[in-house]
mmCIF file of C-alpha atoms in Angstrom:
data_model
loop_
_atom_site.group_PDB
_atom_site.id
_atom_site.type_symbol
_atom_site.label_atom_id
_atom_site.label_comp_id
_atom_site.label_asym_id
_atom_site.label_seq_id
_atom_site.Cartn_x
_atom_site.Cartn_y
_atom_site.Cartn_z
ATOM 1 C CA MET K 1 30.693 -3.819 38.121
ATOM 2 C CA MET K 2 30.745 -6.710 35.606
ATOM 3 C CA THR K 3 29.237 -10.269 37.783
ATOM 4 C CA GLY K 4 30.826 -13.525 36.587
ATOM 5 C CA LEU K 5 26.824 -13.741 35.506
ATOM 6 C CA ALA K 6 26.543 -10.588 32.848
ATOM 7 C CA PRO K 7 27.134 -13.139 30.023
ATOM 8 C CA GLU K 8 24.885 -15.487 30.695
ATOM 9 C CA LEU K 9 22.200 -13.238 31.895
ATOM 10 C CA GLY K 10 23.316 -11.221 28.153
ATOM 11 C CA ARG K 11 22.802 -15.057 26.634
ATOM 12 C CA ARG K 12 19.358 -15.606 28.453
ATOM 13 C CA LYS K 13 17.701 -12.396 27.976
ATOM 14 C CA GLN K 14 17.990 -13.160 24.200
ATOM 15 C CA ALA K 15 16.616 -16.593 25.123
ATOM 16 C CA ALA K 16 13.882 -14.382 26.727
ATOM 17 C CA TRP K 17 12.648 -12.056 23.992
ATOM 18 C CA GLY K 18 12.515 -14.799 21.398
ATOM 19 C CA ALA K 19 10.617 -17.237 23.952
ATOM 20 C CA TYR K 20 8.461 -14.015 23.957
ATOM 21 C CA LYS K 21 8.652 -13.293 19.499
ATOM 22 C CA SER K 22 7.455 -17.005 19.627
ATOM 23 C CA ILE K 23 3.716 -16.171 21.492
ATOM 24 C CA GLU K 24 3.327 -12.360 20.431
ATOM 25 C CA ASP K 25 0.447 -12.236 18.330
ATOM 26 C CA VAL K 26 -0.937 -14.449 20.453
ATOM 27 C CA VAL K 27 -0.373 -11.836 23.016
ATOM 28 C CA LYS K 28 -1.607 -8.790 21.168
ATOM 29 C CA LYS K 29 -4.353 -10.679 19.863
ATOM 30 C CA THR K 30 -5.894 -11.736 22.901
ATOM 31 C CA LYS K 31 -6.845 -9.577 26.546
ATOM 32 C CA ASN K 32 -7.574 -12.358 28.516
ATOM 33 C CA THR K 33 -5.478 -12.016 31.096
ATOM 34 C CA ARG K 34 -5.304 -15.725 32.405
ATOM 35 C CA LEU K 35 -4.221 -16.438 28.873
ATOM 36 C CA ARG K 36 -1.347 -14.154 29.435
ATOM 37 C CA VAL K 37 -0.378 -15.370 32.642
ATOM 38 C CA HIS K 38 0.288 -19.076 31.171
ATOM 39 C CA LEU K 39 1.904 -17.837 28.198
ATOM 40 C CA PHE K 40 4.213 -16.161 30.272
ATOM 41 C CA ASN K 41 5.200 -18.303 32.753
ATOM 42 C CA THR K 42 5.732 -21.465 30.989
ATOM 43 C CA THR K 43 7.435 -19.745 27.759
ATOM 44 C CA VAL K 44 9.396 -16.323 28.421
ATOM 45 C CA LEU K 45 10.289 -17.205 32.053
ATOM 46 C CA PRO K 46 11.625 -21.060 31.749
ATOM 47 C CA ALA K 47 13.820 -18.926 29.339
ATOM 48 C CA LEU K 48 14.616 -16.510 31.109
ATOM 49 C CA THR K 49 15.391 -18.781 34.326
ATOM 50 C CA TYR K 50 17.288 -21.605 33.039
ATOM 51 C CA ALA K 51 20.190 -22.973 34.891
ATOM 52 C CA SER K 52 19.225 -20.072 37.628
ATOM 53 C CA GLU K 53 19.503 -23.330 40.356
ATOM 54 C CA THR K 54 23.516 -23.047 39.424
ATOM 55 C CA TRP K 55 23.590 -18.955 39.778
ATOM 56 C CA ALA K 56 25.312 -16.850 42.059
ATOM 57 C CA LEU K 57 22.999 -14.050 42.099
ATOM 58 C CA HIS K 58 24.690 -10.578 43.409
ATOM 59 C CA LYS K 59 21.464 -8.469 43.588
ATOM 60 C CA GLN K 60 22.674 -6.354 41.329
ATOM 61 C CA ASP K 61 21.716 -9.773 38.773
ATOM 62 C CA GLU K 62 18.425 -9.896 40.466
ATOM 63 C CA ASN K 63 18.670 -6.404 39.230
ATOM 64 C CA ALA K 64 19.434 -7.503 35.542
ATOM 65 C CA VAL K 65 16.391 -10.053 35.993
ATOM 66 C CA SER K 66 14.325 -7.702 37.120
ATOM 67 C CA VAL K 67 14.648 -5.121 33.702
ATOM 68 C CA ILE K 68 14.544 -7.886 31.651
ATOM 69 C CA GLU K 69 11.412 -9.274 33.004
ATOM 70 C CA ARG K 70 10.012 -5.882 33.410
ATOM 71 C CA SER K 71 10.287 -4.664 29.793
ATOM 72 C CA ILE K 72 8.730 -7.850 28.147
ATOM 73 C CA GLU K 73 6.677 -7.260 30.642
ATOM 74 C CA ARG K 74 5.632 -3.694 29.185
ATOM 75 C CA VAL K 75 5.749 -4.778 25.528
ATOM 76 C CA MET K 76 2.849 -7.750 26.713
ATOM 77 C CA LEU K 77 0.998 -4.776 28.494
ATOM 78 C CA GLY K 78 1.615 -2.471 25.314
ATOM 79 C CA LEU K 79 3.475 0.522 27.470
ATOM 80 C CA THR K 80 7.396 1.577 26.104
ATOM 81 C CA ARG K 81 9.312 2.848 29.656
ATOM 82 C CA LEU K 82 8.761 6.348 28.297
ATOM 83 C CA THR K 83 5.011 6.340 28.391
ATOM 84 C CA GLN K 84 4.994 4.204 31.795
ATOM 85 C CA VAL K 85 7.072 7.194 33.564
ATOM 86 C CA THR K 86 5.824 9.755 31.973
ATOM 87 C CA ALA K 87 2.602 8.426 32.944
ATOM 88 C CA GLY K 88 3.772 8.054 36.253
ATOM 89 C CA ILE K 89 3.350 4.369 36.133
ATOM 90 C CA ARG K 90 5.417 2.200 38.860
ATOM 91 C CA SER K 91 6.376 -0.822 37.392
ATOM 92 C CA SER K 92 4.759 -2.712 40.936
ATOM 93 C CA THR K 93 1.231 -1.503 39.462
ATOM 94 C CA LEU K 94 2.420 -3.125 36.235
ATOM 95 C CA ARG K 95 2.738 -6.076 38.073
ATOM 96 C CA GLN K 96 -0.179 -6.478 39.663
ATOM 97 C CA GLN K 97 -1.526 -5.819 36.373
ATOM 98 C CA SER K 98 0.819 -7.984 34.460
ATOM 99 C CA LYS K 99 -0.110 -10.950 37.667
ATOM 100 C CA ILE K 100 2.799 -12.595 36.074
ATOM 101 C CA ARG K 101 5.514 -14.336 38.711
ATOM 102 C CA ASP K 102 8.555 -12.851 39.588
ATOM 103 C CA ALA K 103 11.733 -13.746 37.849
ATOM 104 C CA ALA K 104 13.734 -13.254 40.834
ATOM 105 C CA VAL K 105 11.920 -14.772 43.193
ATOM 106 C CA TYR K 106 11.305 -17.678 40.376
ATOM 107 C CA ALA K 107 15.338 -18.136 40.276
ATOM 108 C CA LYS K 108 15.472 -18.321 43.834
ATOM 109 C CA SER K 109 12.806 -21.502 44.563
ATOM 110 C CA SER K 110 14.809 -23.388 41.782
ATOM 111 C CA LYS K 111 17.762 -23.064 44.209
ATOM 112 C CA ILE K 112 16.420 -23.858 46.742
ATOM 113 C CA ARG K 113 14.661 -27.086 44.986
ATOM 114 C CA LEU K 114 17.872 -27.939 43.452
ATOM 115 C CA ALA K 115 19.375 -28.415 46.976
ATOM 116 C CA GLY K 116 16.867 -30.040 47.995
ATOM 117 C CA HIS K 117 17.478 -32.859 45.743
ATOM 118 C CA VAL K 118 21.236 -32.241 46.254
ATOM 119 C CA MET K 119 21.058 -33.438 49.750
ATOM 120 C CA ARG K 120 19.598 -36.409 49.429
ATOM 121 C CA PRO K 121 20.906 -39.016 52.086
ATOM 122 C CA ASN K 122 23.014 -40.471 49.483
ATOM 123 C CA ALA K 123 26.434 -40.010 49.286
ATOM 124 C CA TYR K 124 27.834 -41.229 46.198
ATOM 125 C CA ARG K 125 26.104 -39.533 43.869
ATOM 126 C CA TRP K 126 27.928 -37.179 42.180
ATOM 127 C CA THR K 127 25.879 -33.958 42.712
ATOM 128 C CA ARG K 128 26.654 -33.986 46.139
ATOM 129 C CA ALA K 129 30.492 -34.898 46.036
ATOM 130 C CA ILE K 130 30.660 -31.702 43.341
ATOM 131 C CA SER K 131 28.780 -28.690 45.681
ATOM 132 C CA ASP K 132 30.932 -30.947 49.074
ATOM 133 C CA TRP K 133 34.506 -30.097 47.305
ATOM 134 C CA THR K 134 37.017 -28.419 47.803
ATOM 135 C CA PRO K 135 40.092 -28.106 45.364
ATOM 136 C CA ARG K 136 43.782 -28.476 47.505
ATOM 137 C CA HIS K 137 46.197 -27.269 45.727
ATOM 138 C CA VAL K 138 44.335 -23.791 44.504
ATOM 139 C CA LYS K 139 45.977 -20.613 46.073
ATOM 140 C CA ARG K 140 42.443 -18.107 47.615
ATOM 141 C CA THR K 141 42.889 -14.936 45.460
ATOM 142 C CA LYS K 142 43.163 -11.836 47.848
ATOM 143 C CA GLY K 143 39.788 -9.647 49.222
ATOM 144 C CA ARG K 144 36.519 -10.820 49.346
ATOM 145 C CA PRO K 145 36.107 -14.074 48.885
ATOM 146 C CA PRO K 146 33.795 -14.458 46.022
ATOM 147 C CA THR K 147 29.853 -15.501 46.372
ATOM 148 C CA ARG K 148 29.938 -18.926 46.357
ATOM 149 C CA TRP K 149 25.631 -21.315 45.006
ATOM 150 C CA SER K 150 25.870 -22.838 48.841
ATOM 151 C CA ASP K 151 26.101 -19.202 50.336
ATOM 152 C CA PHE K 152 22.946 -18.417 49.082
ATOM 153 C CA ILE K 153 21.609 -21.686 50.388
ATOM 154 C CA THR K 154 22.398 -22.129 53.625
ATOM 155 C CA LYS K 155 21.716 -17.826 53.976
ATOM 156 C CA SER K 156 18.086 -18.599 52.481
ATOM 157 C CA PHE K 157 17.256 -22.073 55.221
ATOM 158 C CA LYS K 158 18.582 -19.374 58.449
ATOM 159 C CA GLU K 159 15.766 -16.284 57.615
ATOM 160 C CA ARG K 160 13.134 -19.327 56.587
ATOM 161 C CA TYR K 161 14.348 -20.685 60.032
ATOM 162 C CA ASP K 162 14.314 -17.500 62.177
ATOM 163 C CA ALA K 163 11.331 -16.475 60.545
ATOM 164 C CA LEU K 164 9.614 -19.646 62.152
ATOM 165 C CA ARG K 165 11.542 -18.646 65.622
ATOM 166 C CA VAL K 166 9.988 -15.242 65.564
ATOM 167 C CA TRP K 167 6.070 -16.925 65.019
ATOM 168 C CA ASN K 168 6.313 -19.909 66.962
ATOM 169 C CA GLY K 169 7.474 -17.091 69.667
ATOM 170 C CA GLN K 170 4.598 -14.679 68.690
ATOM 171 C CA ASN K 171 2.467 -17.573 68.568
ATOM 172 C CA ALA K 172 3.273 -18.596 72.094
ATOM 173 C CA LEU K 173 2.732 -14.838 73.387
ATOM 174 C CA ASP K 174 -0.740 -14.768 71.913
ATOM 175 C CA TYR K 175 -2.051 -18.149 73.197
ATOM 176 C CA PRO K 176 -1.160 -18.812 77.147
ATOM 177 C CA ASP K 177 -1.282 -22.309 78.397
ATOM 178 C CA THR K 178 -3.358 -21.416 81.632
#
């Protein structure tokens, strides 16, 4: 099943590969892992996740972003998919070896960062008005409602709040007042 984000992910894939090609010579010549990581995180990762703040990411879209990132990561390490599979190297092992940031996590954190900017207390800002706006004369289509940008933010904050509540509950059990 194709989502509405598929054409944009295709453009992001081209942009990420173009960004990698601009640093490829330096990455191939240097063995310094910190320099490689810095180059990847400052050129390829922003090209791959450009405008990801506005994406309504589904699980398959997150997987697509991760696949694109892993393919560039393999080239950066001098591997092919075939050699990775035949050698039995897991992608998590490659990630530990390359030490680059996860693109899906980066996209999620940028969405949360944008939500902080949008929700600042000014009712007259256009970003706030657009995110709160619902069209009056549009009839909802049949089936499951589409995932919205705000759904991710709500879910993310709920998970953080629940994790904080659980942590505080365990903390209170570990250290009784008496």
